[in-house]
């Protein structure tokens, strides 16, 4: 794999233990909070699959709509493919062979335009992006720390510890874990929710920054900021967005 070495970027990569765990909603919430604090932070979804641009349903469009950032969806998500497949395959169906170097190059205008970037991954850390790179390789190449979004429900300990271990194997610093209740959680039906965060902290040594509750209304930036203030320890996220020193 070619080494890409972009210039040092100020950013945070929001990954998750799976697809559908709440990366987009958490990315939007953190972005809205940072922008409310005065940081000109942008969003970047290096590759997305599952729907075309234009109907407002892709992650890039949802991120822009919720945060109110004035940016073209094509700039936020330079590679969008319609097939509901892992990005590497969805791209191939459209006759595109993705390469890590090109994925990163497409984000450079965003890197230059904003003081910092929140980058949303696709699925989890071991999702194929190119013929020889997984999402974790993109994170490592960007040299930015990762935040793990995990389900708060049963099964999350296993998924979160595996995700953390894979990121560490690739020397990616981890800011912490945000547990997300998601849209269907009935806390009373799942006694594991009360102890999952503590056990994840114990076995991983990571900090669980909080538990993002189920939102019962359409997300907007005011409501997301309010939710972050109430439920998430935000200081480690602010600290992570300091400029990362160049390596090598
Ligand atoms: N805390 C929450 N409250 C209410 N709905 C939620 C919450 N978290 C996630 N959802 C909903 O669950 C679905 C999946 O969440 P989201 O799109 O953020 O996941 P994701 O990890 O970004 O998925 P992908 O891998 O497709 O990028 C969405 O419809 C979202 O609106
Ligand atoms: Mg998403």
XYZ file of C-alpha atoms and ligand atoms in Angstrom:
280
model
C 0.000 0.000 0.000
C 1.355 3.430 -0.911
C 1.970 5.736 2.023
C 0.050 8.933 1.655
C 1.193 11.133 4.546
C -1.164 14.095 4.393
C -0.088 17.223 6.190
C -0.866 17.205 9.915
C -4.594 17.560 10.357
C -6.685 18.579 13.256
C -9.432 16.038 13.361
C -11.289 13.244 15.005
C -12.358 10.053 13.263
C -15.745 8.819 14.417
C -15.845 5.080 13.989
C -18.247 2.546 15.383
C -18.599 -1.057 16.385
C -20.902 -1.693 13.423
C -22.999 -0.015 10.802
C -26.110 1.689 12.180
C -24.717 2.255 15.686
C -25.207 6.027 15.597
C -21.985 7.441 14.115
C -23.837 10.034 12.065
C -25.965 11.316 14.891
C -22.972 11.464 17.258
C -20.787 13.131 14.604
C -23.499 15.727 14.006
C -23.881 16.339 17.746
C -20.144 16.803 18.355
C -19.833 19.037 15.307
C -22.774 21.188 16.404
C -21.313 21.503 19.898
C -17.840 22.495 18.658
C -19.306 25.024 16.226
C -21.430 26.498 19.021
C -18.186 26.891 20.986
C -16.707 28.885 18.107
C -14.509 26.313 16.350
C -14.952 26.297 12.579
C -15.200 22.530 12.326
C -16.298 20.762 9.163
C -17.484 17.249 8.399
C -16.036 14.689 6.030
C -17.458 11.334 4.991
C -14.636 9.954 2.820
C -16.847 7.289 1.278
C -20.503 6.359 1.632
C -22.624 3.658 0.079
C -26.250 2.630 0.081
C -27.988 5.596 -1.554
C -27.347 8.277 -4.170
C -26.863 11.944 -3.348
C -29.815 14.209 -3.982
C -32.585 12.679 -1.866
C -31.242 13.956 1.444
C -30.812 10.480 2.899
C -27.043 9.981 2.735
C -24.839 10.627 5.757
C -23.183 13.647 4.138
C -26.556 15.272 3.501
C -27.814 14.426 6.999
C -24.660 15.847 8.577
C -25.000 19.089 6.620
C -28.716 19.361 7.237
C -28.421 18.859 11.004
C -25.349 21.021 11.569
C -26.345 23.761 9.136
C -22.854 23.796 7.598
C -22.978 25.532 4.235
C -21.148 23.020 2.052
C -21.920 20.921 -0.994
C -22.680 17.247 -0.187
C -20.283 16.247 -3.017
C -17.484 18.026 -1.172
C -18.287 16.334 2.139
C -18.671 12.914 0.509
C -16.553 12.880 -2.650
C -17.225 9.163 -3.161
C -20.891 8.146 -2.956
C -22.110 4.829 -4.328
C -25.645 3.592 -4.566
C -25.273 -0.119 -3.819
C -25.898 -1.128 -0.201
C -22.571 -2.936 -0.059
C -19.240 -2.391 1.642
C -17.633 0.681 -0.038
C -14.973 -1.286 -1.919
C -17.665 -3.421 -3.612
C -20.234 -0.648 -4.038
C -17.553 1.336 -5.870
C -16.665 -1.641 -8.088
C -20.329 -1.969 -9.095
C -20.069 1.604 -10.365
C -16.836 0.763 -12.186
C -14.649 2.609 -9.669
C -11.579 1.134 -8.017
C -11.034 3.046 -4.783
C -7.506 3.844 -3.663
C -6.523 5.179 -0.250
C -4.418 7.915 -1.794
C -7.365 9.213 -3.812
C -9.783 8.968 -0.896
C -7.469 11.158 1.165
C -6.648 13.559 -1.650
C -10.361 14.240 -2.110
C -10.548 15.475 1.479
C -7.698 17.957 1.229
C -9.937 20.913 0.231
C -11.971 20.275 3.397
C -8.831 19.967 5.503
C -7.778 23.370 4.196
C -11.197 25.032 4.523
C -11.874 24.249 8.192
C -10.005 24.637 11.445
C -10.767 21.003 12.271
C -12.668 18.069 10.797
C -14.971 15.428 12.155
C -14.531 12.413 9.883
C -17.218 9.752 9.811
C -16.152 6.275 8.818
C -18.203 3.678 6.982
C -19.441 0.820 9.159
C -16.694 -0.272 11.563
C -12.894 -0.460 11.590
C -12.518 -3.673 9.575
C -14.695 -2.616 6.664
C -12.991 -2.955 3.258
C -12.411 0.388 1.545
C -10.031 -0.607 -1.215
C -8.456 -3.827 -2.513
C -5.792 -3.601 0.179
C -7.088 -1.229 2.844
C -9.679 -1.312 5.583
C -11.213 1.672 7.386
C -8.536 1.321 10.081
C -5.839 1.930 7.451
C -7.511 5.185 6.451
C -7.624 6.315 10.092
C -3.966 5.400 10.604
C -2.969 7.190 7.416
C -4.835 10.345 8.421
C -2.972 10.257 11.745
C -5.944 11.416 13.741
C -7.393 9.866 16.874
C -10.549 7.792 16.842
C -13.726 7.923 18.844
C -15.719 4.689 19.084
C -19.507 4.815 18.947
C -20.929 1.647 20.449
C -24.392 0.329 21.124
C -25.328 0.536 24.773
C -27.105 -2.831 24.582
C -26.134 -6.469 25.069
C -23.219 -7.591 22.885
C -21.484 -4.264 22.998
C -18.632 -5.346 25.265
C -17.361 -7.843 22.729
C -17.735 -5.469 19.768
C -16.164 -2.537 21.571
C -13.172 -4.462 22.941
C -12.483 -5.936 19.498
C -12.740 -2.501 17.873
C -10.398 -0.966 20.443
C -7.933 -3.788 20.090
C -7.856 -3.494 16.279
C -7.327 0.281 16.452
C -4.505 -0.200 18.949
C -2.896 -2.869 16.780
C -2.732 -0.187 14.080
C -1.383 2.408 16.563
C -4.448 4.626 16.339
C -4.988 6.647 19.536
C -8.500 6.302 20.950
C -10.188 9.271 22.604
C -12.909 7.182 24.202
C -16.203 5.453 23.681
C -19.684 6.905 23.386
C -22.449 4.444 24.126
C -25.525 5.140 22.025
C -28.982 3.998 23.037
C -30.106 4.176 19.409
C -33.714 4.322 18.360
C -35.149 1.110 19.727
C -33.616 0.667 23.167
C -35.968 -0.232 25.971
C -33.555 0.084 28.912
C -35.803 -1.962 31.193
C -35.645 -4.929 28.820
C -31.849 -5.090 28.848
C -30.163 -5.291 32.250
C -26.716 -5.273 30.579
C -27.045 -1.552 29.804
C -26.411 -0.681 33.433
C -23.040 -2.452 33.516
C -21.709 -2.418 29.917
C -19.906 0.921 30.165
C -18.138 0.015 33.374
C -16.998 -3.344 32.015
C -15.772 -1.763 28.785
C -13.702 0.701 30.826
C -12.359 -2.101 33.003
C -11.285 -4.434 30.202
C -10.120 -1.836 27.681
C -8.670 0.874 29.890
C -10.597 3.324 27.717
C -12.826 6.086 28.984
C -16.536 5.853 28.260
C -17.438 9.493 27.708
C -21.142 8.971 28.240
C -24.352 7.420 27.060
C -26.217 9.168 24.281
C -29.957 8.733 24.866
C -32.663 7.754 22.408
C -33.999 10.930 20.806
C -37.703 10.897 20.211
C -37.826 13.770 17.727
C -36.102 14.683 14.458
C -32.508 15.663 15.331
C -31.579 19.326 15.116
C -28.444 21.044 16.264
C -29.949 22.746 19.321
C -31.342 19.490 20.651
C -28.077 17.636 19.956
C -26.014 20.281 21.765
C -28.351 20.052 24.729
C -27.999 16.258 24.713
C -24.193 16.422 24.565
C -24.086 18.884 27.461
C -26.294 16.628 29.557
C -24.743 13.259 28.785
C -21.205 13.413 27.353
C -17.862 14.365 28.903
C -16.695 16.726 26.214
C -13.251 17.797 27.407
C -11.378 14.751 25.979
C -12.954 15.556 22.579
C -11.815 19.191 22.753
C -8.329 18.033 23.687
C -8.225 15.517 20.854
C -8.815 18.292 18.384
C -5.516 19.932 19.140
C -3.170 19.721 16.120
C -1.658 16.264 15.885
C 2.146 16.287 15.696
C 3.664 15.011 12.437
C 5.168 11.540 12.693
C 8.064 10.005 10.795
N -29.766 8.169 19.974
C -30.605 7.991 18.962
N -31.915 8.349 19.069
C -32.775 8.178 18.048
N -32.430 7.644 16.858
C -31.153 7.247 16.697
C -30.176 7.405 17.732
N -29.005 6.941 17.279
C -29.218 6.504 16.034
N -30.500 6.697 15.686
C -31.108 6.342 14.387
O -30.650 5.029 14.062
C -30.287 4.958 12.685
C -28.797 4.613 12.554
O -28.033 5.682 13.120
P -26.856 6.366 12.304
O -27.268 6.599 10.898
O -26.369 7.540 13.075
O -25.808 5.145 12.352
P -24.374 5.063 11.639
O -23.473 4.336 12.563
O -23.989 6.399 11.199
O -24.687 4.129 10.381
P -23.808 3.994 9.003
O -22.897 2.828 9.223
O -24.872 3.723 7.989
O -23.076 5.277 8.772
C -30.662 6.316 12.081
O -31.952 6.233 11.569
C -30.617 7.257 13.275
O -31.447 8.382 13.111
Mg -23.564 7.081 9.324
